[in-house]
Short mmCIF file of C-alpha atoms in Angstrom, two decimals:
data_model
loop_
_atom_site.label_atom_id
_atom_site.label_comp_id
_atom_site.label_asym_id
_atom_site.label_seq_id
_atom_site.Cartn_x
_atom_site.Cartn_y
_atom_site.Cartn_z
CA MET C 1 0.00 0.00 0.00
CA GLU C 2 1.45 3.32 -1.07
CA LYS C 3 1.72 6.12 1.46
CA GLU C 4 -0.59 9.10 1.11
CA LEU C 5 1.39 12.13 -0.03
CA LEU C 6 1.14 15.45 1.78
CA THR C 7 -0.37 18.39 -0.06
CA ILE C 8 -0.19 22.05 0.94
CA LYS C 9 -3.54 23.26 2.22
CA GLY C 10 -4.57 26.85 1.50
CA ASN C 11 -2.53 29.50 -0.28
CA ARG C 12 -0.34 30.81 2.52
CA LYS C 13 2.96 32.34 1.46
CA VAL C 14 6.27 31.97 3.27
CA LEU C 15 7.74 34.91 5.17
CA PHE C 16 11.44 34.06 4.95
CA PRO C 17 13.98 34.19 2.08
CA ASP C 18 15.25 30.58 2.27
CA ALA C 19 15.23 28.62 -1.00
CA LEU C 20 14.58 25.32 0.79
CA PHE C 21 12.70 24.80 4.05
CA LEU C 22 10.29 22.40 5.73
CA TYR C 23 6.52 21.88 5.51
CA ILE C 24 4.84 20.09 8.43
CA GLU C 25 1.36 18.72 9.08
CA TRP C 26 0.08 17.99 12.58
CA LYS C 27 -1.73 14.75 13.38
CA GLY C 28 -5.13 14.85 15.07
CA LYS C 29 -5.16 16.73 18.38
CA ALA C 30 -1.35 16.91 18.49
CA ASN C 31 -1.31 20.53 17.32
CA PRO C 32 -0.69 23.92 19.02
CA LYS C 33 -4.41 24.80 19.08
CA LYS C 34 -5.41 21.71 21.07
CA ASP C 35 -2.16 20.74 22.85
CA GLU C 36 -1.40 23.37 25.50
CA GLU C 37 2.12 22.05 26.19
CA LEU C 38 3.01 22.20 22.49
CA ALA C 39 1.71 25.78 22.31
CA ASP C 40 3.85 26.68 25.35
CA ILE C 41 6.93 25.16 23.68
CA ILE C 42 6.43 27.29 20.56
CA ASP C 43 5.79 30.43 22.64
CA ASP C 44 8.91 29.84 24.77
CA LEU C 45 11.11 29.26 21.70
CA ASP C 46 9.80 32.40 19.99
CA THR C 47 10.43 34.45 23.13
CA GLU C 48 13.99 33.15 23.47
CA TYR C 49 15.17 32.98 19.85
CA PHE C 50 12.93 35.39 17.89
CA PRO C 51 11.93 38.15 20.34
CA SER C 52 12.44 41.17 18.08
CA ASN C 53 10.79 40.08 14.83
CA LYS C 54 7.47 38.23 14.88
CA LYS C 55 7.78 37.50 11.15
CA GLU C 56 10.72 35.21 11.97
CA SER C 57 8.83 33.42 14.77
CA ILE C 58 7.75 29.80 14.62
CA ALA C 59 4.12 30.69 15.36
CA GLN C 60 3.94 33.07 12.38
CA SER C 61 5.83 30.74 10.00
CA LEU C 62 3.80 27.54 10.52
CA PRO C 63 3.11 25.27 8.68
CA PHE C 64 6.40 26.26 7.00
CA LEU C 65 9.62 26.35 9.04
CA THR C 66 13.22 27.19 8.30
CA PHE C 67 15.57 24.35 9.14
CA LYS C 68 16.73 26.29 12.22
CA GLN C 69 13.15 26.75 13.44
CA ALA C 70 12.38 23.07 12.76
CA GLU C 71 15.41 21.78 14.66
CA LEU C 72 14.70 24.04 17.66
CA LEU C 73 11.09 22.82 17.75
CA PHE C 74 11.82 19.11 17.20
CA ARG C 75 14.59 19.00 19.81
CA GLU C 76 12.35 20.68 22.41
CA ILE C 77 9.52 18.25 21.57
CA LYS C 78 12.01 15.40 22.04
CA LYS C 79 12.70 16.60 25.59
CA ARG C 80 9.07 17.17 26.59
CA TYR C 81 7.42 14.09 25.03
CA SER C 82 8.38 10.42 25.17
CA GLU C 83 7.11 10.16 21.58
CA PHE C 84 5.43 12.68 19.28
CA THR C 85 3.89 11.87 15.89
CA LEU C 86 3.26 14.34 13.08
CA LYS C 87 1.17 13.42 10.05
CA GLY C 88 4.30 14.16 8.06
CA ILE C 89 7.03 16.53 6.95
CA ALA C 90 8.11 17.46 3.43
CA LEU C 91 10.96 19.37 1.86
CA ALA C 92 9.56 22.61 0.43
CA SER C 93 10.89 25.26 -1.95
CA GLN C 94 9.94 28.66 -3.34
CA PRO C 95 10.77 30.35 -6.68
CA MET C 96 14.05 32.28 -6.60
CA GLU C 97 15.64 34.85 -8.92
CA GLN C 98 19.27 35.84 -9.42
CA ASN C 99 19.99 39.57 -9.28
CA GLY C 100 23.73 40.01 -9.70
CA ARG C 101 25.28 38.09 -6.81
CA VAL C 102 22.09 38.16 -4.77
CA THR C 103 19.53 35.34 -4.90
CA ARG C 104 16.12 36.25 -3.55
CA PRO C 105 12.55 34.89 -3.56
CA THR C 106 10.09 36.13 -6.17
CA THR C 107 6.51 35.23 -5.24
CA GLY C 108 6.84 33.56 -1.83
CA VAL C 109 4.56 30.76 -3.06
CA PRO C 110 5.79 27.43 -1.59
CA SER C 111 5.74 24.04 -3.27
CA ILE C 112 6.38 20.46 -2.12
CA GLU C 113 5.70 18.81 -5.48
CA GLY C 114 8.33 16.22 -6.35
CA GLN C 115 10.12 16.73 -3.02
CA PRO C 116 11.04 14.04 -0.44
CA GLN C 117 8.44 13.44 2.30
CA ILE C 118 8.24 11.42 5.51
CA THR C 119 4.75 10.23 6.53
CA PRO C 120 4.26 9.81 9.40
CA PHE C 121 7.17 11.61 11.07
CA VAL C 122 7.82 10.32 14.61
CA ILE C 123 10.03 12.20 17.08
CA THR C 124 11.43 9.85 19.75
CA LYS C 125 14.18 10.11 22.34
CA ASP C 126 16.58 8.87 19.62
CA TYR C 127 15.95 11.89 17.35
CA LYS C 128 19.20 13.61 16.23
CA GLU C 129 18.52 15.75 13.14
CA LEU C 130 16.15 15.83 10.16
CA VAL C 131 18.69 15.68 7.30
CA THR C 132 19.48 11.96 7.46
CA PRO C 133 15.81 10.80 7.70
CA LEU C 134 14.88 12.90 4.63
CA ILE C 135 17.80 11.51 2.61
CA GLU C 136 17.06 7.91 3.61
CA GLU C 137 13.35 8.28 2.82
CA ALA C 138 14.20 9.61 -0.66
CA HIS C 139 16.17 6.40 -1.31
CA ARG C 140 13.07 4.40 -0.31
CA ASP C 141 10.54 6.53 -2.23
CA LYS C 142 9.06 4.76 -5.29
CA ARG C 143 8.60 8.15 -6.97
CA PHE C 144 12.38 8.22 -7.39
CA GLU C 145 12.92 4.53 -8.23
CA LYS C 146 14.33 5.38 -11.68
CA THR C 147 16.86 7.80 -10.21
CA THR C 148 20.29 6.37 -9.40
CA TYR C 149 22.02 6.70 -6.04
CA GLU C 150 24.37 9.25 -7.62
CA GLY C 151 21.42 11.28 -8.95
CA ILE C 152 19.73 11.53 -5.54
CA SER C 153 23.07 12.31 -3.90
CA ASN C 154 23.64 15.19 -6.34
CA PHE C 155 20.09 16.45 -5.68
CA PHE C 156 20.77 16.75 -1.95
CA SER C 157 24.39 17.95 -2.19
CA GLY C 158 24.12 20.42 -5.11
CA PRO C 159 24.48 24.22 -4.71
CA MET C 160 20.76 24.67 -3.90
CA GLY C 161 20.31 21.24 -2.27
CA LEU C 162 19.28 20.25 1.25
CA LEU C 163 22.79 19.97 2.71
CA PRO C 164 24.05 23.50 1.86
CA CYS C 165 20.66 25.12 2.64
CA TYR C 166 20.43 23.31 6.00
CA ALA C 167 24.01 24.30 6.87
CA GLU C 168 23.33 27.96 6.02
CA SER C 169 20.11 28.04 8.06
CA LEU C 170 21.81 26.65 11.19
CA GLY C 171 25.06 28.57 10.68
CA LEU C 172 27.11 25.40 10.15
CA SER C 173 29.85 24.60 7.66
CA LEU C 174 29.40 21.65 5.30
CA VAL C 175 32.02 19.67 7.23
CA ASP C 176 29.74 19.90 10.28
CA MET C 177 26.95 18.08 8.45
CA PRO C 178 26.08 14.43 9.15
CA PRO C 179 27.75 12.01 6.70
CA TYR C 180 25.79 11.03 3.58
CA PRO C 181 24.67 7.37 3.93
CA LYS C 182 26.62 4.87 1.83
CA PRO C 183 24.79 2.77 -0.80
CA GLY C 184 23.43 -0.46 0.63
CA THR C 185 23.32 0.87 4.23
CA ILE C 186 19.79 2.34 4.12
CA GLU C 187 17.03 0.12 5.49
CA GLY C 188 14.37 -0.48 2.83
CA GLU C 189 16.47 1.15 0.08
CA LEU C 190 15.13 0.48 -3.41
CA PRO C 191 17.29 -1.98 -5.41
CA ASN C 192 19.37 -1.27 -8.52
CA ARG C 193 20.30 2.18 -7.34
CA LEU C 194 23.88 1.76 -8.56
CA MET C 195 24.87 0.84 -12.09
CA SER C 196 25.98 -2.83 -12.05
CA ASN C 197 29.34 -3.95 -13.45
CA LYS C 198 27.45 -5.84 -16.17
CA ASP C 199 25.64 -2.66 -17.22
CA LYS C 200 28.91 -0.72 -17.12
CA HIS C 201 30.51 -3.38 -19.36
CA LYS C 202 27.58 -3.21 -21.81
CA GLN C 203 27.87 0.57 -21.90
CA SER C 204 31.62 0.32 -22.51
CA VAL C 205 31.17 -2.23 -25.36
CA ALA C 206 28.43 -0.13 -26.95
CA GLY C 207 30.70 2.91 -26.81
CA ALA C 208 33.57 0.98 -28.37
CA LYS C 209 31.34 -0.22 -31.22
CA LYS C 210 30.26 3.34 -31.95
CA ARG C 211 33.87 4.52 -31.99
CA LYS C 212 34.86 1.67 -34.33
CA GLU C 213 32.01 2.48 -36.71
CA LYS C 214 33.12 6.10 -36.74
CA THR C 215 36.92 5.72 -36.95
CA GLY C 216 37.50 2.12 -37.97
CA ARG C 217 39.40 1.40 -34.76
CA VAL C 218 38.62 0.66 -31.14
CA TYR C 219 40.63 3.06 -28.92
CA GLU C 220 41.73 0.30 -26.60
CA ASP C 221 43.70 -1.33 -29.45
CA GLU C 222 45.55 1.83 -30.43
CA GLU C 223 49.21 2.33 -29.70
CA VAL C 224 49.93 4.12 -26.47
CA GLY C 225 52.23 7.09 -26.86
CA PRO C 226 54.06 9.12 -24.22
CA PRO C 227 51.81 10.97 -21.75
CA SER C 228 50.76 14.43 -22.86
CA LYS C 229 51.11 17.61 -20.77
CA LEU C 230 47.37 17.53 -20.19
CA SER C 231 47.61 13.99 -18.79
CA LEU C 232 50.39 15.04 -16.41
CA ILE C 233 48.38 18.06 -15.28
CA LEU C 234 45.32 15.88 -14.69
CA ALA C 235 47.39 13.34 -12.74
CA ILE C 236 48.88 16.05 -10.53
CA GLY C 237 45.43 17.56 -10.07
CA SER C 238 44.01 14.19 -9.02
CA CYS C 239 46.75 13.73 -6.41
CA THR C 240 46.19 17.26 -5.09
CA LEU C 241 42.44 16.67 -4.89
CA SER C 242 42.98 13.41 -3.00
CA VAL C 243 45.17 15.15 -0.43
CA PHE C 244 42.63 17.98 -0.12
CA LEU C 245 39.75 15.54 0.42
CA LEU C 246 41.76 13.69 3.07
CA LEU C 247 42.41 16.95 4.92
CA MET C 248 38.72 17.90 4.62
CA LEU C 249 37.74 14.54 6.11
CA MET C 250 40.07 15.13 9.07
CA VAL C 251 38.61 18.61 9.61
CA TYR C 252 35.08 17.23 9.31
CA ASN C 253 35.65 14.62 12.02
CA SER C 254 37.10 17.25 14.34
CA ASN C 255 34.33 19.81 13.74
CA PHE C 256 31.53 17.26 13.97
CA THR C 257 32.76 16.23 17.44
CA ARG C 258 32.97 19.88 18.50
CA VAL C 259 29.48 20.73 17.25
CA LYS C 260 28.06 17.63 18.94
CA LYS C 261 29.53 18.73 22.28
CA GLU C 262 28.14 22.25 21.79
CA LEU C 263 24.66 20.88 21.04
CA VAL C 264 24.77 18.71 24.17
CA ALA C 265 25.86 21.72 26.26
CA THR C 266 23.13 23.92 24.76
CA THR C 267 20.49 21.24 25.32
CA ASP C 268 21.56 20.89 28.95
CA LYS C 269 21.43 24.66 29.44
CA VAL C 270 17.91 24.91 27.97
CA GLU C 271 16.79 21.98 30.13
CA ARG C 272 18.11 23.63 33.29
CA LEU C 273 16.47 26.97 32.42
CA THR C 274 13.17 25.19 31.82
CA MET C 275 13.36 23.47 35.21
CA ILE C 276 14.06 26.81 36.92
CA GLN C 277 11.10 28.47 35.16
CA ASP C 278 8.80 25.58 36.13
CA HIS C 279 9.64 25.81 39.87
CA GLU C 280 10.64 29.44 40.44
CA HIS C 281 7.22 30.61 41.69
CA GLU C 282 6.67 27.82 44.25
CA ILE C 283 10.27 28.17 45.48
CA ASP C 284 9.77 31.91 45.92
CA VAL C 285 6.57 31.42 47.95
CA MET C 286 8.25 28.96 50.33
CA ALA C 287 11.44 31.02 50.65
CA ARG C 288 9.57 34.18 51.65
CA TYR C 289 7.82 32.30 54.45
CA PHE C 290 11.15 30.85 55.54
CA LEU C 291 12.85 34.27 55.64
CA SER C 292 10.06 35.80 57.71
CA TYR C 293 10.46 33.02 60.31
CA TYR C 294 14.27 33.08 60.02
CA TYR C 295 14.30 36.64 61.35
CA SER C 296 11.58 35.98 63.94
CA GLY C 297 13.97 34.40 66.43
CA ASP C 298 11.59 31.44 66.89
CA LYS C 299 13.40 28.14 66.22
CA ASP C 300 10.19 26.08 66.49
CA LYS C 301 8.47 27.97 63.67
CA LEU C 302 11.58 27.49 61.54
CA LYS C 303 11.72 23.69 61.86
CA ALA C 304 8.92 23.05 59.35
CA TYR C 305 11.05 24.62 56.61
CA LEU C 306 14.35 22.86 57.38
CA ASP C 307 15.73 19.64 55.96
CA ASN C 308 16.65 16.98 58.51
CA ASN C 309 20.31 17.02 57.49
CA ASP C 310 22.66 20.05 57.44
CA ALA C 311 19.94 22.69 57.68
CA LYS C 312 18.56 21.42 61.00
CA PHE C 313 21.32 23.29 62.86
CA THR C 314 20.16 26.64 61.42
CA ASN C 315 19.50 29.21 64.15
CA PRO C 316 17.14 32.13 63.54
CA GLU C 317 18.03 35.80 63.92
CA VAL C 318 15.99 38.60 65.46
CA ALA C 319 15.01 41.48 63.18
CA THR C 320 11.94 42.91 61.47
CA VAL C 321 11.85 42.15 57.74
CA SER C 322 10.94 45.32 55.83
CA SER C 323 11.51 44.09 52.27
CA THR C 324 12.26 40.83 50.44
CA MET C 325 13.32 40.70 46.79
CA LEU C 326 14.26 37.56 44.86
CA GLU C 327 17.54 38.22 43.04
CA LYS C 328 18.22 34.88 41.35
CA VAL C 329 17.44 31.16 41.26
CA GLU C 330 20.02 28.68 39.97
CA LEU C 331 20.29 24.92 39.77
CA VAL C 332 23.18 23.68 41.89
CA LYS C 333 25.93 22.37 39.63
CA ASN C 334 25.87 18.59 39.03
CA GLU C 335 22.49 18.34 40.81
CA LYS C 336 19.08 18.36 39.14
CA ASP C 337 16.83 18.67 42.21
CA THR C 338 18.59 21.28 44.37
CA TYR C 339 18.28 25.02 43.72
CA GLU C 340 20.34 27.90 45.10
CA VAL C 341 18.29 31.05 45.80
CA THR C 342 19.52 34.53 46.63
CA TYR C 343 17.37 37.25 48.16
CA VAL C 344 18.03 40.90 48.89
CA VAL C 345 16.52 41.36 52.36
CA GLY C 346 15.94 44.62 54.18
CA THR C 347 15.64 44.38 57.99
CA THR C 348 15.14 46.80 60.87
CA ASP C 349 16.58 46.08 64.33
CA GLU C 350 15.37 47.25 67.75
CA ALA C 351 17.31 50.51 67.33
CA GLN C 352 15.36 51.17 64.10
CA LYS C 353 18.56 50.75 62.07
CA THR C 354 17.86 49.44 58.55
CA THR C 355 20.24 46.89 57.03
CA VAL C 356 20.17 45.52 53.48
CA ARG C 357 21.93 42.22 52.83
CA ARG C 358 22.08 39.27 50.47
CA VAL C 359 20.89 35.97 51.89
CA THR C 360 21.72 32.77 49.98
CA PHE C 361 20.60 29.21 50.72
CA ASN C 362 19.74 25.94 48.96
CA VAL C 363 16.29 24.35 48.67
CA LYS C 364 14.93 21.09 47.31
CA LYS C 365 11.46 19.69 46.65
CA LYS C 366 9.81 17.68 49.42
CA PRO C 367 6.08 17.00 48.83
CA SER C 368 5.43 16.23 52.52
CA ALA C 369 6.77 19.62 53.68
CA THR C 370 4.49 22.53 54.63
CA GLN C 371 5.15 24.42 51.39
CA GLY C 372 6.36 21.43 49.36
CA TRP C 373 10.02 22.55 49.64
CA VAL C 374 12.68 22.54 52.39
CA VAL C 375 15.91 24.45 53.01
CA THR C 376 18.95 22.15 52.75
CA SER C 377 21.79 24.50 53.71
CA GLU C 378 22.39 27.14 56.33
CA PRO C 379 21.78 30.64 54.97
CA THR C 380 24.88 32.70 54.21
CA THR C 381 24.65 36.46 54.53
CA THR C 382 26.74 39.06 52.69
CA ALA C 383 26.53 42.84 52.50
CA PHE C 384 24.44 44.26 49.69
CA ALA C 385 26.39 47.04 47.97
CA THR C 386 24.33 49.84 46.43
CA PRO C 387 25.59 52.89 44.48
CA THR C 388 26.12 55.81 46.87
CA SER C 389 27.34 59.39 46.64
CA PRO C 390 30.87 60.24 47.91
CA SER C 391 29.44 61.98 50.97
CA THR C 392 27.29 58.96 51.82
CA GLU C 393 30.30 56.64 51.39
CA THR C 394 32.35 58.80 53.78
CA SER C 395 29.52 58.76 56.30
CA ALA C 396 29.25 54.98 55.98
CA GLU C 397 33.01 54.56 56.52
CA ASN C 398 32.87 56.75 59.64
CA THR C 399 29.97 54.67 60.96
CA GLU C 400 31.92 51.45 60.36
CA ASN C 401 34.99 52.89 62.10
CA LYS C 402 32.87 53.86 65.11
CA GLU C 403 31.29 50.42 65.24
CA GLY C 404 34.73 48.85 64.97
#
């Protein structure tokens, strides 16, 4: 049974200048209008990566996406869902014109006719990038069964093909791209993609017969003279090209490893930021309660907010809290369930002296606790420096000297 091909619905134009890009179709209720989490993902990505120009946002571009937009979306979906199925994706293009050295779109009307498609397109935890799946699917597509392996390879690797357009969209060099799959390594690949030795021999014999009919001789039987200058130049050129390709391969391996590490680091950073955003509000609520009791001087009221380990030795201070401002929340390095919070706290003592300080402590989630979180480290307090005038600084120094 042949797969149903995707077709573009409506007459929406694309808003970006890319020659090649992606067309996607959602499946059932798995779409931004009915899936709140998916809508949040798109909104968060647009806020982080496309804040200044809504025309470049994912929400405005759909159902068409640049390769950069698509990779950002698919990688975030990979993190949030165990498995996510789209009805399909297709390579899409738009008419372009050459004006001097500048190539630009003409009508903005997209097309997916005759382009590789994947239906359905499933994003799992094993998802890496979209280039390789599109290439492999093209080698399985019966629409291209008369096209040789070399023909499909040239289609993807040519000047306006998927590989250079994808690299430009993501700001990569071609050596950073995933390797093109070798013939015979693609699961479900259509047979007879490569010209067989028998066919090559037939082609060679047919060519020899034509030459004999034309000249009376078959070139293979002719006397071989000394190599010409052109032959020497070609031989030297071939050697030079071989060395160049070897060097390019070495550079490719090095850069691919580097880019892979950078992607892992970026993914980890986005994951940590997402976790902070998800828990920041509930942490802030608990921490404000904790700080009010911390400066109450009442150890018993404080116990409900302390972890049973290091934090249980925390002793409260006596002061009246006049202001509490959350300065930052960070995940503790190498830990995914402990957060470090820093507050700027203003207090007034019995002498009505106001002090502003930074208070830093760690918290972790504990569902059985009063506010669902507990403090796991003793608070550390440091002075909060604020910009002051020279006269105020002098006055502050005199006050410190007197206190000393």
